[in-house]
Amino acid sequence: MVVGELTQETDLLVIGGGPGGYVAACVAADLGIQTTVVEWAEVPGGVCLREGCIPSKALLHVAKIIGDAEHAGSFGVAFEQPKVDVKKLRNWKNGVIRRLSTGIKGLLSNRKVDYITGRATFEDSRRARIEGGDVARIKFKHCIIATGSRAKMLPESLLPRELCWDAADALKIEEVPRRLLVIGGGYIGLELGQVYAALGSEVTILETLESLLPGADPDLVKPLLGKLRKQFKAILTGAALKGVKKKGGAVEVAFSHDGSDKRESFERILVSVGRQPNSDGIGIEKTKAEVDDLGFITVDAQRRTTDKRLFAIGDVACQPMLAHKAMREAKVAVEAIAGHPSAFDPACIPAVVYTDPELAWCGVTEPEALAQGLNVKVTKFPWTASGRAVSMGRTDGLTKMIFDAETQRLLGIGIVGVHAGDLISEGVLAIEMAAVAEDIGSSIHPHPATSETIAEAAEALFGRAVHVGH
Ligand code: NAI
């Protein structure tokens, strides 16, 4: 120890101030646990707030307005071509981030949580060294590691880092490139692809697999794909990047697709090929916590690591890398530290892709049910039969439900359509409450609302869906 260095003691050290970390700190403070958060960024909120979920949703909102204005032409309401003031848009998006991060700071300070700006690395299972802060070392009784994840990049030899954007770069909205190549057709690629297409870029998606959004039910992807084909210049599935060469202000990209080698120029390349956990660079090897081959910190149902004083939550702990999963894990880990019999055992975790139309699902998908050999019955309700969807001119939707064939219990639900991300909560609750088709179908849903498609898809199990033919 260096003489004169300040060591602070805390009951709970939370490393990382993202949706996992700040929620853990708030819950801990509410339970009377003295808590310190160490976060390298000035403001809390994590990647989700600074350069992920929130700014992307702010920009997708703008993209949807642009799309809706264009669509209104078919109802006889014509708007002029939008003029996008990129600087103003950027300022507005930054304002959204500022407002929410100020809010989170307030939540922490009102609860007397100590917020230290700096980088924490473990010295052992009781101490962490802090770089860049006023405090040099923190001695803790328990620690929750909530360090999140970062974008995976392609090998430097294939695509040098200086020639590409990750999601955080793209969300800065510093420019709208004329031609944008998006490598990876997953959550980020499609969401940000739609943002830039709406702002005027010619977007090309290059995806290794034969289909977009691996893990999503192809029936749900289909309506989205129909829209993307109109918005994007090209969607190249089953394609492989071969190399890039800088040429003037553009980058010439070599790739293979459809059995032949091709070359095309782009002003920008966005890489969205997944994320990797931030378990390195935090001195985890100085503790007894273990890290698996993919870089996730090994945890049990209480989110305790193999070092009993340390817990890990969120993207650094396990898949899925979703903020709402981290928030729930935060509660479980803190309650476990407080001695409560808490465990992370959700019946399902919803996934939402905030494209237009949105895609949302929870529980098992039909392909998963088939792969697992489950005895299921699948029902579908097309949004062409929804009065609300027709009245919005948005019949590009589908509600699909997976029931246990014997018990009629809901095992999974998938929705594609406008605001599917809001609708999915009914499915989450139904699965958590072990609802059967009769519970859902007999519950009175408001009319006209797209949520009726859930009740109708449940009624379809008995051949009782009124608004579809037999
Ligand atoms: P992703 O896992 O969703 O998609 C990555 C895609 O890239 C896959 O389709 C994969 O086949 C493809 N790919 C991989 N290597 C490739 C290569 N060399 N060339 C071409 N394609 C390649 O990952 P993404 O979009 O980067 O997002 C990361 C994670 O962030 C998501 O899995 C999700 O957990 C989270 N996220 C969640 C959002 C939400 O909840 N709405 C939004 C954005 C991200």
Tab-separated table of C-alpha atoms in Angstrom, residues 18-421:
chain	number	residue	atom	x	y	z
A	18	GLY	CA	-25.595	0.638	-15.586
A	19	PRO	CA	-29.125	-0.775	-15.275
A	20	GLY	CA	-27.766	-3.666	-13.173
A	21	GLY	CA	-25.473	-1.561	-10.988
A	22	TYR	CA	-27.607	1.464	-10.244
A	23	VAL	CA	-30.695	-0.658	-9.537
A	24	ALA	CA	-28.631	-2.863	-7.194
A	25	ALA	CA	-27.397	0.255	-5.364
A	26	CYS	CA	-30.928	1.679	-4.988
A	27	VAL	CA	-32.375	-1.631	-3.761
A	28	ALA	CA	-29.461	-2.080	-1.338
A	29	ALA	CA	-29.860	1.421	0.077
A	30	ASP	CA	-33.600	0.798	0.505
A	31	LEU	CA	-32.741	-2.313	2.520
A	32	GLY	CA	-30.452	-0.244	4.757
A	33	ILE	CA	-27.163	-1.516	3.286
A	34	GLN	CA	-24.432	1.110	3.125
A	35	THR	CA	-23.475	1.182	-0.562
A	36	THR	CA	-20.787	2.618	-2.835
A	37	VAL	CA	-20.948	2.620	-6.626
A	38	VAL	CA	-17.740	2.896	-8.647
A	39	GLU	CA	-18.263	3.772	-12.292
A	40	TRP	CA	-15.706	5.097	-14.742
A	41	ALA	CA	-18.187	7.407	-16.455
A	42	GLU	CA	-19.135	10.752	-14.896
A	43	VAL	CA	-22.796	9.860	-15.029
A	44	PRO	CA	-24.629	6.626	-14.175
A	45	GLY	CA	-26.806	4.725	-16.631
A	46	GLY	CA	-24.251	2.542	-18.361
A	47	VAL	CA	-24.062	1.644	-22.029
A	48	CYS	CA	-27.856	1.271	-22.057
A	49	LEU	CA	-28.401	4.930	-21.281
A	50	ARG	CA	-25.290	6.558	-22.747
A	51	GLU	CA	-24.857	4.648	-25.979
A	52	GLY	CA	-27.394	1.856	-26.262
A	53	CYS	CA	-31.065	1.262	-25.494
A	54	ILE	CA	-32.121	4.831	-24.756
A	55	PRO	CA	-30.436	6.860	-27.535
A	56	SER	CA	-31.309	4.156	-30.070
A	57	LYS	CA	-34.951	4.283	-29.028
A	58	ALA	CA	-34.941	8.087	-29.229
A	59	LEU	CA	-33.626	7.840	-32.789
A	60	LEU	CA	-35.977	4.995	-33.703
A	61	HIS	CA	-38.823	7.228	-32.548
A	62	VAL	CA	-37.667	9.830	-35.052
A	63	ALA	CA	-37.324	7.161	-37.757
A	64	LYS	CA	-40.890	6.022	-37.047
A	65	ILE	CA	-42.236	9.562	-37.358
A	66	ILE	CA	-40.522	9.873	-40.730
A	67	GLY	CA	-41.940	6.490	-41.795
A	68	ASP	CA	-45.446	7.319	-40.538
A	69	ALA	CA	-45.424	10.660	-42.370
A	70	GLU	CA	-44.537	8.857	-45.590
A	71	HIS	CA	-47.215	6.221	-44.955
A	72	ALA	CA	-49.851	8.928	-44.396
A	73	GLY	CA	-49.705	9.616	-48.132
A	74	SER	CA	-51.769	6.471	-48.663
A	75	PHE	CA	-54.559	7.979	-46.514
A	76	GLY	CA	-54.532	11.189	-48.523
A	77	VAL	CA	-52.381	13.178	-46.107
A	78	ALA	CA	-49.185	14.241	-47.803
A	79	PHE	CA	-46.187	15.747	-46.044
A	80	GLU	CA	-43.166	17.217	-47.741
A	81	GLN	CA	-39.860	15.338	-47.679
A	82	PRO	CA	-38.461	15.734	-44.151
A	83	LYS	CA	-35.474	18.038	-43.670
A	84	VAL	CA	-33.222	16.536	-41.041
A	85	ASP	CA	-31.123	18.938	-38.979
A	86	VAL	CA	-28.515	16.454	-37.766
A	87	LYS	CA	-27.091	18.830	-35.155
A	88	LYS	CA	-30.491	19.498	-33.622
A	89	LEU	CA	-31.336	15.804	-33.697
A	90	ARG	CA	-28.066	15.007	-31.934
A	91	ASN	CA	-28.703	17.676	-29.312
A	92	TRP	CA	-32.191	16.360	-28.673
A	93	LYS	CA	-30.889	12.791	-28.315
A	94	ASN	CA	-28.151	14.003	-25.950
A	95	GLY	CA	-30.800	15.881	-23.984
A	96	VAL	CA	-32.747	12.657	-23.487
A	97	ILE	CA	-29.588	10.997	-22.127
A	98	ARG	CA	-28.806	13.987	-19.888
A	99	ARG	CA	-32.277	14.105	-18.437
A	100	LEU	CA	-32.348	10.405	-17.570
A	101	SER	CA	-28.808	10.272	-16.187
A	102	THR	CA	-29.524	13.290	-13.990
A	103	GLY	CA	-32.585	11.402	-12.779
A	104	ILE	CA	-30.534	8.322	-11.882
A	105	LYS	CA	-27.925	10.478	-10.118
A	106	GLY	CA	-30.766	11.896	-8.065
A	107	LEU	CA	-32.101	8.432	-7.232
A	108	LEU	CA	-28.657	7.466	-5.905
A	109	SER	CA	-27.915	10.645	-3.998
A	110	ASN	CA	-31.394	10.763	-2.418
A	111	ARG	CA	-30.629	7.322	-1.034
A	112	LYS	CA	-27.183	8.446	0.185
A	113	VAL	CA	-25.374	6.025	-2.126
A	114	ASP	CA	-21.755	7.059	-2.539
A	115	TYR	CA	-20.957	7.514	-6.271
A	116	ILE	CA	-17.274	7.423	-7.120
A	117	THR	CA	-16.009	8.120	-10.617
A	118	GLY	CA	-13.074	5.841	-11.360
A	119	ARG	CA	-12.009	2.388	-12.510
A	120	ALA	CA	-12.148	-0.447	-10.010
A	121	THR	CA	-9.879	-3.506	-10.142
A	122	PHE	CA	-9.802	-6.228	-7.522
A	123	GLU	CA	-6.728	-6.602	-5.338
A	124	ASP	CA	-8.293	-9.602	-3.598
A	125	SER	CA	-11.726	-10.794	-2.424
A	126	ARG	CA	-12.092	-7.871	0.033
A	127	ARG	CA	-10.427	-4.928	-1.686
A	128	ALA	CA	-10.609	-3.047	-4.962
A	129	ARG	CA	-8.178	-0.467	-6.209
A	130	ILE	CA	-9.737	2.654	-7.715
A	131	GLU	CA	-7.996	4.551	-10.482
A	132	GLY	CA	-8.936	8.079	-11.367
A	133	GLY	CA	-10.980	8.790	-8.245
A	134	ASP	CA	-10.343	10.612	-4.962
A	135	VAL	CA	-10.397	7.292	-3.148
A	136	ALA	CA	-7.508	4.923	-3.919
A	137	ARG	CA	-8.882	1.734	-2.442
A	138	ILE	CA	-12.199	0.386	-1.232
A	139	LYS	CA	-12.523	-2.371	1.327
A	140	PHE	CA	-15.895	-4.072	1.082
A	141	LYS	CA	-17.950	-6.762	2.794
A	142	HIS	CA	-19.741	-7.687	-0.421
A	143	CYS	CA	-19.322	-6.655	-4.016
A	144	ILE	CA	-21.689	-6.798	-6.985
A	145	ILE	CA	-19.899	-6.848	-10.323
A	146	ALA	CA	-22.070	-5.153	-12.946
A	147	THR	CA	-19.469	-4.175	-15.516
A	148	GLY	CA	-21.611	-4.969	-18.550
A	149	SER	CA	-20.359	-5.772	-22.026
A	150	ARG	CA	-18.766	-4.186	-25.059
A	151	ALA	CA	-19.192	-4.598	-28.795
A	152	LYS	CA	-17.338	-7.507	-30.384
A	153	MET	CA	-15.221	-6.291	-33.252
A	154	LEU	CA	-13.918	-8.258	-36.223
A	155	PRO	CA	-10.198	-9.166	-36.401
A	156	GLU	CA	-8.025	-6.110	-37.195
A	157	SER	CA	-6.552	-7.998	-40.183
A	158	LEU	CA	-10.042	-8.285	-41.705
A	159	LEU	CA	-11.501	-4.918	-40.726
A	160	PRO	CA	-9.262	-2.319	-39.034
A	161	ARG	CA	-11.004	-0.621	-36.107
A	162	GLU	CA	-10.392	2.882	-37.507
A	163	LEU	CA	-12.463	2.010	-40.577
A	164	CYS	CA	-15.620	1.022	-38.751
A	165	TRP	CA	-18.231	2.111	-36.263
A	166	ASP	CA	-19.597	0.177	-33.340
A	167	ALA	CA	-23.097	0.962	-32.065
A	168	ALA	CA	-21.773	3.697	-29.766
A	169	ASP	CA	-20.103	5.474	-32.710
A	170	ALA	CA	-23.252	5.166	-34.817
A	171	LEU	CA	-25.387	6.584	-32.005
A	172	LYS	CA	-23.300	9.756	-31.881
A	173	ILE	CA	-25.068	10.784	-35.118
A	174	GLU	CA	-22.145	12.880	-36.253
A	175	GLU	CA	-22.940	12.354	-39.914
A	176	VAL	CA	-25.382	10.557	-42.160
A	177	PRO	CA	-23.245	8.514	-44.574
A	178	ARG	CA	-24.523	8.172	-48.115
A	179	ARG	CA	-23.823	4.434	-48.200
A	180	LEU	CA	-23.735	2.467	-44.947
A	181	LEU	CA	-22.733	-1.174	-44.673
A	182	VAL	CA	-24.045	-2.938	-41.570
A	183	ILE	CA	-22.199	-6.130	-40.707
A	184	GLY	CA	-24.504	-8.382	-38.657
A	185	GLY	CA	-28.277	-8.570	-39.034
A	186	GLY	CA	-29.173	-8.904	-35.339
A	187	TYR	CA	-30.822	-6.507	-32.865
A	188	ILE	CA	-28.386	-3.629	-33.297
A	189	GLY	CA	-27.848	-3.968	-37.045
A	190	LEU	CA	-31.541	-3.829	-37.850
A	191	GLU	CA	-32.453	-1.112	-35.333
A	192	LEU	CA	-29.636	1.213	-36.368
A	193	GLY	CA	-30.008	0.233	-40.020
A	194	GLN	CA	-33.598	1.524	-39.864
A	195	VAL	CA	-32.485	4.736	-38.139
A	196	TYR	CA	-29.906	5.542	-40.809
A	197	ALA	CA	-32.228	4.483	-43.658
A	198	ALA	CA	-34.844	6.929	-42.338
A	199	LEU	CA	-32.216	9.678	-42.135
A	200	GLY	CA	-31.320	9.097	-45.778
A	201	SER	CA	-28.486	6.540	-45.915
A	202	GLU	CA	-28.484	3.709	-48.434
A	203	VAL	CA	-28.199	0.730	-46.096
A	204	THR	CA	-26.820	-2.696	-46.955
A	205	ILE	CA	-26.920	-5.539	-44.424
A	206	LEU	CA	-24.270	-8.241	-44.595
A	207	GLU	CA	-25.173	-11.260	-42.465
A	208	THR	CA	-23.290	-14.559	-42.175
A	209	LEU	CA	-26.334	-16.706	-41.529
A	210	GLU	CA	-29.084	-17.455	-44.041
A	211	SER	CA	-31.638	-15.407	-42.081
A	212	LEU	CA	-31.810	-12.255	-39.973
A	213	LEU	CA	-32.331	-12.139	-36.212
A	214	PRO	CA	-31.141	-15.605	-35.220
A	215	GLY	CA	-33.213	-16.857	-32.293
A	216	ALA	CA	-36.385	-15.131	-33.416
A	217	ASP	CA	-39.263	-17.134	-34.898
A	218	PRO	CA	-39.073	-16.864	-38.732
A	219	ASP	CA	-42.877	-16.295	-38.846
A	220	LEU	CA	-42.329	-13.085	-36.871
A	221	VAL	CA	-39.302	-11.995	-38.861
A	222	LYS	CA	-41.225	-12.268	-42.156
A	223	PRO	CA	-43.395	-9.097	-41.873
A	224	LEU	CA	-40.362	-7.112	-40.697
A	225	LEU	CA	-38.313	-8.440	-43.584
A	226	GLY	CA	-41.013	-7.260	-45.998
A	227	LYS	CA	-40.574	-3.721	-44.696
A	228	LEU	CA	-36.771	-3.863	-44.519
A	229	ARG	CA	-36.548	-4.958	-48.141
A	230	LYS	CA	-38.228	-1.666	-49.114
A	231	GLN	CA	-36.132	0.468	-46.750
A	232	PHE	CA	-32.690	-1.043	-47.285
A	233	LYS	CA	-30.718	-1.098	-50.494
A	234	ALA	CA	-29.761	-4.746	-49.999
A	235	ILE	CA	-30.007	-7.519	-47.439
A	236	LEU	CA	-27.213	-10.000	-48.082
A	237	THR	CA	-27.693	-13.149	-46.020
A	238	GLY	CA	-25.299	-16.088	-46.189
A	239	ALA	CA	-22.590	-13.537	-46.998
A	240	ALA	CA	-18.996	-13.287	-45.775
A	241	LEU	CA	-16.701	-10.285	-45.473
A	242	LYS	CA	-13.379	-10.922	-47.229
A	243	GLY	CA	-11.526	-7.681	-46.642
A	244	VAL	CA	-11.559	-3.900	-46.947
A	245	LYS	CA	-9.423	-1.260	-48.617
A	246	LYS	CA	-9.517	2.485	-48.002
A	247	LYS	CA	-10.168	4.366	-51.249
A	248	GLY	CA	-10.406	8.137	-50.990
A	249	GLY	CA	-13.204	9.024	-48.607
A	250	ALA	CA	-14.785	5.590	-48.974
A	251	VAL	CA	-13.970	2.006	-48.055
A	252	GLU	CA	-14.017	-0.684	-50.713
A	253	VAL	CA	-15.429	-3.863	-49.256
A	254	ALA	CA	-14.782	-7.325	-50.678
A	255	PHE	CA	-17.323	-9.989	-49.768
A	256	SER	CA	-18.764	-13.232	-51.044
A	257	HIS	CA	-22.478	-13.690	-51.626
A	258	ASP	CA	-24.559	-16.070	-53.711
A	259	GLY	CA	-21.471	-18.082	-54.627
A	260	SER	CA	-19.505	-15.207	-56.111
A	261	ASP	CA	-16.981	-12.618	-54.935
A	262	LYS	CA	-18.085	-8.990	-55.036
A	263	ARG	CA	-16.755	-5.515	-54.276
A	264	GLU	CA	-18.690	-2.436	-53.238
A	265	SER	CA	-17.859	0.970	-51.786
A	266	PHE	CA	-19.308	2.417	-48.591
A	267	GLU	CA	-18.670	5.632	-46.685
A	268	ARG	CA	-19.180	3.892	-43.346
A	269	ILE	CA	-19.260	0.373	-41.917
A	270	LEU	CA	-21.177	-0.456	-38.753
A	271	VAL	CA	-20.121	-3.648	-36.987
A	272	SER	CA	-22.899	-5.279	-34.949
A	273	VAL	CA	-21.860	-8.912	-34.608
A	274	GLY	CA	-22.641	-9.353	-30.914
A	275	ARG	CA	-21.217	-8.235	-27.584
A	276	GLN	CA	-18.695	-9.651	-25.134
A	277	PRO	CA	-18.751	-9.506	-21.333
A	278	ASN	CA	-16.460	-7.038	-19.530
A	279	SER	CA	-14.951	-9.604	-17.176
A	280	ASP	CA	-11.356	-8.828	-18.214
A	281	GLY	CA	-9.296	-5.936	-16.891
A	282	ILE	CA	-11.037	-5.930	-13.487
A	283	GLY	CA	-8.561	-8.144	-11.620
A	284	ILE	CA	-11.045	-11.004	-11.387
A	285	GLU	CA	-8.076	-13.394	-11.322
A	286	LYS	CA	-7.127	-11.926	-7.907
A	287	THR	CA	-10.382	-13.327	-6.487
A	288	LYS	CA	-11.857	-16.831	-6.387
A	289	ALA	CA	-14.560	-15.954	-8.933
A	290	GLU	CA	-14.478	-18.049	-12.093
A	291	VAL	CA	-14.973	-16.985	-15.681
A	292	ASP	CA	-16.262	-19.368	-18.379
A	293	ASP	CA	-14.884	-19.850	-21.885
A	294	LEU	CA	-17.135	-17.111	-23.289
A	295	GLY	CA	-15.964	-14.611	-20.672
A	296	PHE	CA	-19.082	-14.715	-18.466
A	297	ILE	CA	-18.534	-14.755	-14.704
A	298	THR	CA	-19.957	-18.003	-13.335
A	299	VAL	CA	-22.904	-17.393	-10.997
A	300	ASP	CA	-25.539	-19.405	-9.130
A	301	ALA	CA	-29.272	-18.693	-8.875
A	302	GLN	CA	-28.617	-15.896	-6.350
A	303	ARG	CA	-25.997	-14.440	-8.704
A	304	ARG	CA	-23.247	-15.363	-6.268
A	305	THR	CA	-19.910	-16.129	-7.899
A	306	THR	CA	-17.583	-18.926	-6.811
A	307	ASP	CA	-16.106	-16.324	-4.417
A	308	LYS	CA	-18.783	-16.057	-1.736
A	309	ARG	CA	-18.448	-12.300	-1.146
A	310	LEU	CA	-18.755	-11.476	-4.817
A	311	PHE	CA	-21.886	-11.386	-6.959
A	312	ALA	CA	-22.186	-10.727	-10.691
A	313	ILE	CA	-25.233	-9.481	-12.582
A	314	GLY	CA	-26.206	-8.309	-16.056
A	315	ASP	CA	-24.242	-8.771	-19.284
A	316	VAL	CA	-21.069	-9.816	-17.436
A	317	ALA	CA	-22.903	-12.712	-15.768
A	318	CYS	CA	-24.741	-14.535	-18.558
A	319	GLN	CA	-27.023	-14.305	-21.551
A	320	PRO	CA	-29.360	-12.773	-22.485
A	321	MET	CA	-27.618	-9.408	-22.480
A	322	LEU	CA	-30.717	-7.379	-21.732
A	323	ALA	CA	-31.141	-4.464	-19.324
A	324	HIS	CA	-34.377	-5.783	-17.828
A	325	LYS	CA	-32.702	-9.089	-16.998
A	326	ALA	CA	-29.904	-7.170	-15.230
A	327	MET	CA	-32.419	-5.120	-13.225
A	328	ARG	CA	-34.135	-8.248	-11.916
A	329	GLU	CA	-30.790	-9.898	-11.124
A	330	ALA	CA	-29.807	-6.761	-9.194
A	331	LYS	CA	-32.778	-7.195	-6.898
A	332	VAL	CA	-32.070	-10.903	-6.398
A	333	ALA	CA	-28.368	-10.387	-5.619
A	334	VAL	CA	-29.017	-7.600	-3.105
A	335	GLU	CA	-31.770	-9.572	-1.404
A	336	ALA	CA	-29.419	-12.570	-1.198
A	337	ILE	CA	-26.777	-10.342	0.427
A	338	ALA	CA	-29.434	-9.138	2.871
A	339	GLY	CA	-30.117	-12.794	3.750
A	340	HIS	CA	-33.459	-13.154	1.952
A	341	PRO	CA	-34.306	-16.427	0.201
A	342	SER	CA	-34.242	-14.780	-3.226
A	343	ALA	CA	-33.409	-16.517	-6.518
A	344	PHE	CA	-33.317	-15.596	-10.187
A	345	ASP	CA	-35.820	-18.026	-11.634
A	346	PRO	CA	-38.031	-16.204	-14.136
A	347	ALA	CA	-40.465	-18.310	-16.137
A	348	CYS	CA	-39.452	-16.202	-19.125
A	349	ILE	CA	-37.484	-13.103	-20.115
A	350	PRO	CA	-39.000	-10.968	-22.867
A	351	ALA	CA	-36.948	-10.001	-25.913
A	352	VAL	CA	-37.877	-6.954	-27.969
A	353	VAL	CA	-36.393	-5.743	-31.223
A	354	TYR	CA	-37.449	-2.095	-31.545
A	355	THR	CA	-37.615	-2.006	-35.297
A	356	ASP	CA	-40.738	-0.905	-37.139
A	357	PRO	CA	-42.688	-3.191	-36.916
A	358	GLU	CA	-41.453	-4.268	-33.496
A	359	LEU	CA	-40.732	-7.904	-32.734
A	360	ALA	CA	-41.262	-9.249	-29.235
A	361	TRP	CA	-41.352	-12.687	-27.726
A	362	CYS	CA	-41.081	-14.568	-24.453
A	363	GLY	CA	-41.083	-18.197	-23.378
A	364	VAL	CA	-40.424	-20.874	-25.998
A	365	THR	CA	-40.590	-20.154	-29.708
A	366	GLU	CA	-42.103	-22.687	-32.108
A	367	PRO	CA	-38.672	-23.787	-33.452
A	368	GLU	CA	-37.434	-24.235	-29.861
A	369	ALA	CA	-40.522	-26.255	-28.928
A	370	LEU	CA	-39.931	-28.513	-31.934
A	371	ALA	CA	-36.227	-28.900	-31.138
A	372	GLN	CA	-37.055	-29.803	-27.535
A	373	GLY	CA	-39.691	-32.315	-28.659
A	374	LEU	CA	-42.409	-30.555	-26.656
A	375	ASN	CA	-46.008	-31.579	-27.251
A	376	VAL	CA	-47.427	-28.182	-28.196
A	377	LYS	CA	-50.247	-26.581	-30.108
A	378	VAL	CA	-49.480	-23.388	-31.981
A	379	THR	CA	-52.066	-20.714	-32.740
A	380	LYS	CA	-51.757	-17.606	-34.882
A	381	PHE	CA	-53.832	-14.491	-35.229
A	382	PRO	CA	-52.986	-12.274	-38.204
A	383	TRP	CA	-53.322	-8.543	-37.674
A	384	THR	CA	-55.254	-8.229	-40.946
A	385	ALA	CA	-58.191	-9.357	-38.775
A	386	SER	CA	-57.619	-6.706	-36.076
A	387	GLY	CA	-59.900	-3.663	-36.297
A	388	ARG	CA	-57.281	-1.506	-34.574
A	389	ALA	CA	-54.484	-2.605	-36.916
A	390	VAL	CA	-56.669	-1.962	-39.971
A	391	SER	CA	-57.653	1.479	-38.654
A	392	MET	CA	-53.962	2.375	-38.322
A	393	GLY	CA	-53.136	0.972	-41.742
A	394	ARG	CA	-50.714	-1.345	-39.957
A	395	THR	CA	-51.858	-4.886	-40.673
A	396	ASP	CA	-48.218	-6.027	-40.937
A	397	GLY	CA	-48.489	-7.935	-37.689
A	398	LEU	CA	-48.937	-11.414	-36.291
A	399	THR	CA	-49.604	-12.782	-32.828
A	400	LYS	CA	-48.491	-16.336	-32.282
A	401	MET	CA	-48.933	-18.484	-29.186
A	402	ILE	CA	-47.435	-21.792	-28.125
A	403	PHE	CA	-49.543	-23.868	-25.727
A	404	ASP	CA	-48.871	-27.127	-23.946
A	405	ALA	CA	-51.068	-29.523	-25.936
A	406	GLU	CA	-52.267	-31.354	-22.836
A	407	THR	CA	-52.650	-28.694	-20.163
A	408	GLN	CA	-53.345	-25.770	-22.535
A	409	ARG	CA	-50.861	-23.745	-20.493
A	410	LEU	CA	-49.163	-20.874	-22.320
A	411	LEU	CA	-45.499	-21.731	-22.939
A	412	GLY	CA	-44.534	-18.974	-25.336
A	413	ILE	CA	-45.816	-15.998	-27.248
A	414	GLY	CA	-44.386	-13.988	-30.109
A	415	ILE	CA	-45.735	-10.783	-31.578
A	416	VAL	CA	-44.682	-8.735	-34.571
A	417	GLY	CA	-46.429	-5.434	-35.152
A	418	VAL	CA	-46.496	-1.816	-33.994
A	419	HIS	CA	-45.878	-1.578	-30.221
A	420	ALA	CA	-45.319	-5.349	-29.922
A	421	GLY	CA	-42.752	-4.464	-27.251
